[in-house]
Short mmCIF file of C-alpha atoms in Angstrom, two decimals:
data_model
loop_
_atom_site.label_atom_id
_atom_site.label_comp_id
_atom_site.label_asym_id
_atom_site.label_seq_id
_atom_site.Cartn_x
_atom_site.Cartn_y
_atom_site.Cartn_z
CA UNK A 297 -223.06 81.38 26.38
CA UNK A 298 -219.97 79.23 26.66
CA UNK A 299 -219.19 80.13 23.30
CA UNK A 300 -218.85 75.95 22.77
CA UNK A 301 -221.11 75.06 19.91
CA UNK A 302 -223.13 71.62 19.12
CA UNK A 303 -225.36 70.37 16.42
CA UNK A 304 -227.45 68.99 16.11
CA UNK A 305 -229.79 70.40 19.37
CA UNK A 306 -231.78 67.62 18.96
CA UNK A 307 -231.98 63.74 17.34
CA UNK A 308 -234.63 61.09 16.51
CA UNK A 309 -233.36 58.09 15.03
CA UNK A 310 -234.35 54.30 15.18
CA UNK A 311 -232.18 51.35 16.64
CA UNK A 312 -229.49 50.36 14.68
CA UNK A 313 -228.65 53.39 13.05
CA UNK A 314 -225.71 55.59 13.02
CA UNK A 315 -225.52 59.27 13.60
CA UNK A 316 -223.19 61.88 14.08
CA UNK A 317 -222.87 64.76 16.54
CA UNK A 318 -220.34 67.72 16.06
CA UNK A 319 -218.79 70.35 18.39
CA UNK A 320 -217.05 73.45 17.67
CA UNK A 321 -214.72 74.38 20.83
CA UNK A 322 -214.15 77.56 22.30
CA UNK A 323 -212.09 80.13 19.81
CA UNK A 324 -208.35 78.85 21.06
CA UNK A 325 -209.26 75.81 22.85
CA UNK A 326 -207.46 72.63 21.83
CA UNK A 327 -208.94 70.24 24.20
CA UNK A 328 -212.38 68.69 23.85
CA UNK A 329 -214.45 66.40 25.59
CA UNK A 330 -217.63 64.55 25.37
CA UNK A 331 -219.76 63.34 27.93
CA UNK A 332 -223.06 61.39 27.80
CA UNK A 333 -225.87 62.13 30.41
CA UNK A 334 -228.91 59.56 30.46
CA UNK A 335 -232.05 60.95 33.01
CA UNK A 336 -230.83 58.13 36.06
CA UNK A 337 -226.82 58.91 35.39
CA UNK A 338 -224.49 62.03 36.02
CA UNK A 339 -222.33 62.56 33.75
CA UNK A 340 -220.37 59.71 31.95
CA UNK A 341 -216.84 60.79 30.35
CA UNK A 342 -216.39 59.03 27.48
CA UNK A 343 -213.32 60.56 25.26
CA UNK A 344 -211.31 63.49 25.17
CA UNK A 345 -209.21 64.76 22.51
CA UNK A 346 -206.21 67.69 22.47
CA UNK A 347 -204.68 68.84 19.62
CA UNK A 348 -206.06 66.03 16.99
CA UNK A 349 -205.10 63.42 19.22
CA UNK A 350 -206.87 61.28 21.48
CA UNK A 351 -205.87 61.88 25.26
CA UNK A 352 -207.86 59.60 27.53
CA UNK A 353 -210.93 57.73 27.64
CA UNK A 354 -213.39 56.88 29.89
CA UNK A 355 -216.66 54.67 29.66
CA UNK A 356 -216.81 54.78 25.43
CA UNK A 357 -218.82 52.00 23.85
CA UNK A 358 -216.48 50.12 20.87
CA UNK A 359 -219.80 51.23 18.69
CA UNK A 360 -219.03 54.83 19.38
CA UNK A 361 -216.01 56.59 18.12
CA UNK A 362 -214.88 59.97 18.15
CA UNK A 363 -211.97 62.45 16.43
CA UNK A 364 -210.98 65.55 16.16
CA UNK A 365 -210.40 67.92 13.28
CA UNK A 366 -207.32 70.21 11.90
CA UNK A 367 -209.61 72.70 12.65
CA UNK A 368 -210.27 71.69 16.42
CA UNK A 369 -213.77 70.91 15.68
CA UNK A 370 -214.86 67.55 17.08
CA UNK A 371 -217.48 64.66 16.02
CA UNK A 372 -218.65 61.88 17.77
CA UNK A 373 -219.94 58.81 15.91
CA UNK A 374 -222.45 56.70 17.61
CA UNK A 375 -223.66 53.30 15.71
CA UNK A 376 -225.94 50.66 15.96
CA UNK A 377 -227.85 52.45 17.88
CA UNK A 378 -230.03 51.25 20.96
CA UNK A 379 -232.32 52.63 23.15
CA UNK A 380 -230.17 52.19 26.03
CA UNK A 381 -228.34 55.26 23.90
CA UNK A 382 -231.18 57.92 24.25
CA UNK A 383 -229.25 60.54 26.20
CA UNK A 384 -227.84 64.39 26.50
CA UNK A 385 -224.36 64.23 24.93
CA UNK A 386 -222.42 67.29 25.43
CA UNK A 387 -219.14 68.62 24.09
CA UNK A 388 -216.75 70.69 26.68
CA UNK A 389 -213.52 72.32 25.59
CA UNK A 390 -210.95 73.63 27.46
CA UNK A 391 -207.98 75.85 27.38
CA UNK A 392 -204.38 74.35 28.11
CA UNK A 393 -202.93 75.85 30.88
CA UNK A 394 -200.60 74.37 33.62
CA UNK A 395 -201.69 73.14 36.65
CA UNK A 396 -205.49 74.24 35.69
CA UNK A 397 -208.32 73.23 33.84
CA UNK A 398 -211.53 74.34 33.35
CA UNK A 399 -214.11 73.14 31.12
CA UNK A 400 -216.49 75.15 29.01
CA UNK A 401 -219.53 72.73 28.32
CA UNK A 402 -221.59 73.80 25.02
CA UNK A 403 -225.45 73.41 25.12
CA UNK A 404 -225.66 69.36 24.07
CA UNK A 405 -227.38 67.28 22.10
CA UNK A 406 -230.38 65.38 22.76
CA UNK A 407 -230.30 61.83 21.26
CA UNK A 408 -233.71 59.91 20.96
CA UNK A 409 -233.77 56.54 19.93
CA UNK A 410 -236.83 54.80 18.75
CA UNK B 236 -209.20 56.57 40.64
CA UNK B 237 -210.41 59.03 43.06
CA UNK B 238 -214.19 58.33 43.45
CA UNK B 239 -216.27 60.86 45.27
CA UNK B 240 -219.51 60.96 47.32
CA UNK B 241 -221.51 63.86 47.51
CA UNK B 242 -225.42 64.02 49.19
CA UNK B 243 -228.13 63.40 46.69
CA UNK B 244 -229.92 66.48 47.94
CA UNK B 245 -230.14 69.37 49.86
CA UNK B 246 -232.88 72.04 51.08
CA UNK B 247 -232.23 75.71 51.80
CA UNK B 248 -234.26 79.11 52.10
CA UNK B 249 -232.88 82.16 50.29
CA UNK B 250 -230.76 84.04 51.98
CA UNK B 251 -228.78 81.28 53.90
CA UNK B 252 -225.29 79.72 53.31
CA UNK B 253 -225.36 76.24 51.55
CA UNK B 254 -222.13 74.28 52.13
CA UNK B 255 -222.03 71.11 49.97
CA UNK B 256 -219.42 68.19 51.05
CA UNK B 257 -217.40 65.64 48.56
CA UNK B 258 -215.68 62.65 49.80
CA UNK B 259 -212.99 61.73 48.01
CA UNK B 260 -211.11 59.71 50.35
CA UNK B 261 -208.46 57.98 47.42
CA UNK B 262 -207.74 61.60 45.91
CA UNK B 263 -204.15 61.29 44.57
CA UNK B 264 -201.33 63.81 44.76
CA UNK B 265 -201.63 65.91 41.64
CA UNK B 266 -205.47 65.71 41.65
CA UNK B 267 -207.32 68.98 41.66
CA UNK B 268 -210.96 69.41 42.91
CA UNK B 269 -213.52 71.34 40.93
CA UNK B 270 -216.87 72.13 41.36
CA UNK B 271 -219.53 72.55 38.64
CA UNK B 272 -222.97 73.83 38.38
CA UNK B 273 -225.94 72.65 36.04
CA UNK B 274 -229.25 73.41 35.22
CA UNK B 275 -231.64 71.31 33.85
CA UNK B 276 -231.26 70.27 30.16
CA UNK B 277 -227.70 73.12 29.91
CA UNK B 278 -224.43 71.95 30.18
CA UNK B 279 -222.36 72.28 33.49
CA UNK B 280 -220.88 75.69 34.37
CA UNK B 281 -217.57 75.64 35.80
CA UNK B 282 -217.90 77.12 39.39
CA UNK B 283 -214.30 76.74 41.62
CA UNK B 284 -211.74 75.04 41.40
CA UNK B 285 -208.99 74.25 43.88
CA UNK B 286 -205.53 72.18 45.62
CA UNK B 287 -205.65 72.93 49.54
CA UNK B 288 -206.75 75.16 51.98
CA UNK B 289 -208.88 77.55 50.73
CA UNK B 290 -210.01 79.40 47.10
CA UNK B 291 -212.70 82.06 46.86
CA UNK B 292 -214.23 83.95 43.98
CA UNK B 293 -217.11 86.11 43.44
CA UNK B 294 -219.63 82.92 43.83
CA UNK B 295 -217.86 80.69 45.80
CA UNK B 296 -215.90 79.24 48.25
CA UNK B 297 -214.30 75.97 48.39
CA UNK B 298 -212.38 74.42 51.91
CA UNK B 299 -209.93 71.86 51.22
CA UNK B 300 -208.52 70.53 54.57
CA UNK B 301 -205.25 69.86 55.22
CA UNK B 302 -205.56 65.61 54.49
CA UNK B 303 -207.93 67.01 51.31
CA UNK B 304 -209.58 63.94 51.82
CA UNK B 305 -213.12 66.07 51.56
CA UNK B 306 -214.07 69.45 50.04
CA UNK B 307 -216.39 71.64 50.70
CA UNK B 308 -218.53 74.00 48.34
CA UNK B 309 -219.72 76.98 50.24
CA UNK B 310 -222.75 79.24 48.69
CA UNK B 311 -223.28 82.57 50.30
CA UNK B 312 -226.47 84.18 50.95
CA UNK B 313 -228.34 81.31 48.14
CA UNK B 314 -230.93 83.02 45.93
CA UNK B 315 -233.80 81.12 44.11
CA UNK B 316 -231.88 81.14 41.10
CA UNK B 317 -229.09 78.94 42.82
CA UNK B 318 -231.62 75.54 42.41
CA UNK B 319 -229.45 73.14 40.52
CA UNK B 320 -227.45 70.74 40.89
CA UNK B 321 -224.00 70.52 41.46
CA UNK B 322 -220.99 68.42 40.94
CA UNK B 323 -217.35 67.73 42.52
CA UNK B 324 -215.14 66.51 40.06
CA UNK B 325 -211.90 65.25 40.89
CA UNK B 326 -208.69 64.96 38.22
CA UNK B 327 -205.66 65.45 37.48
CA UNK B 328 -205.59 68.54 35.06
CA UNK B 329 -201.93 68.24 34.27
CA UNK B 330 -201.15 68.96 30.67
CA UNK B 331 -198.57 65.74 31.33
CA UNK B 332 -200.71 63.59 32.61
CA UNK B 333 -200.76 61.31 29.64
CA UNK B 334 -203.37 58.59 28.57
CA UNK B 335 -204.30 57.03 32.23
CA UNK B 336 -206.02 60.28 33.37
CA UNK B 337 -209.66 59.87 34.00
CA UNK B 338 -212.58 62.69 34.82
CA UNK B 339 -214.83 60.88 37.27
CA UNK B 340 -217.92 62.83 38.25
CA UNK B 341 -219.90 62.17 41.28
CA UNK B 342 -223.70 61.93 40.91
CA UNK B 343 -224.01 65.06 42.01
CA UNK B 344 -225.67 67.23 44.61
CA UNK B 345 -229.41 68.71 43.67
CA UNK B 346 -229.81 71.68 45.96
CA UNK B 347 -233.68 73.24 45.79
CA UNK B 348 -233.74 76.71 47.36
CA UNK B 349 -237.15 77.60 48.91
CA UNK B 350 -238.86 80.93 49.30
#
């Protein structure tokens, strides 16, 4: 157990609709990630956030969007869904420490779209 | 952006040592290498992580030569339970590094450890 939570574990939803995934970080973490895994990719960064604010992004679609709470906790808002968007997304937090980083990657969540 | 190239697969027996290469041939100055595990349908699990030369831990070892133009992941002794597949990731960790830092993953190495 990373001790990184997600929910939902798992997601069914038809094209075109809009759902929301959430992440709780490790207890003191302030960075968080999120990554999106489809069967034929590796692993795609697409946003990470420290602190509340949004620290760099990678391969995010303009109809997904992500931020992160006063509370650390993170959501990530995909819309207008396709099926191109069926995928593992998973949430990874991280302590700040210099010169070193590891990431602690919580249990994902499987997105199905119909 | 340092890209990296690992092999798409490897065999081993249990009880032999696995040593899995990157390629990162555009790694920049205050990049780090790490290397990550994963099991099917779990999230990666961090594995080593290091600069130059060499790092060990209690699962690993990682050889960085000296133009750290490669890497290599060394398993000792692989057991069944080491089947997965595993990832070099190269980045700058720097707290400083600002808004222009990207985590590229390779595509990753699936190692299947036979009887």
């Amino acid at each position: 157990d990373s001790g990184v939570t997600q929910t939902p574990k798992h997601l069914i939803t038809a094209t075109g609709q809009r759902v929301t995934l959430r992440c709780s970080p490790r207890s003191g973490d302030l960075s968080v990630y999120w990554y999106q895994q489809s069967l034929d990719q590796g692993l795609q960064f697409l946003i990470q956030y420290y602190n509340g604010e949004e620290r760099a992004k990678g391969n995010i679609l303009e109809r997904f969007s992500a931020q992160q709470f006063p509370d650390l906790h993170s959501e990530l808002n995909l819309s207008s869904l396709e099926l191109g968007d069926s995928a593992l997304y998973f949430c990874a937090s991280s302590p700040v420490r210099a010169g070193l980083e590891t990431q602690y990657f919580g249990p994902g969540t499987r997105l199905l779209v119909l | 952006l340092a890209k990296t190239t690992q092999p798409i697969s490897m065999d081993s027996y249990e009880g032999q040592e696995v040593n899995i290469t990157c390629s990162h041939n555009n790694i920049a100055t205050n990049d780090y290498i790490t290397w990550y595990q994963q099991f099917p349908s779990q999230g990666p699990r961090f594995i080593i992580q290091g600069y130059k030369t060499k790092v060990t831990n209690e699962v690993a070892s990682l050889f960085i030569p000296a133009d750290r133009k490669s890497s290599t992941l060394s398993l000792p002794r692989v057991s069944l339970s080491d089947t997965a597949v595993y990832y070099c990731l190269v980045g700058d960790p720097g707290f400083n590094a600002g808004n222009n830092r990207k985590l590229i993953w390779g595509l990753g190495t699936s190692l299947a450890v036979n009887p």
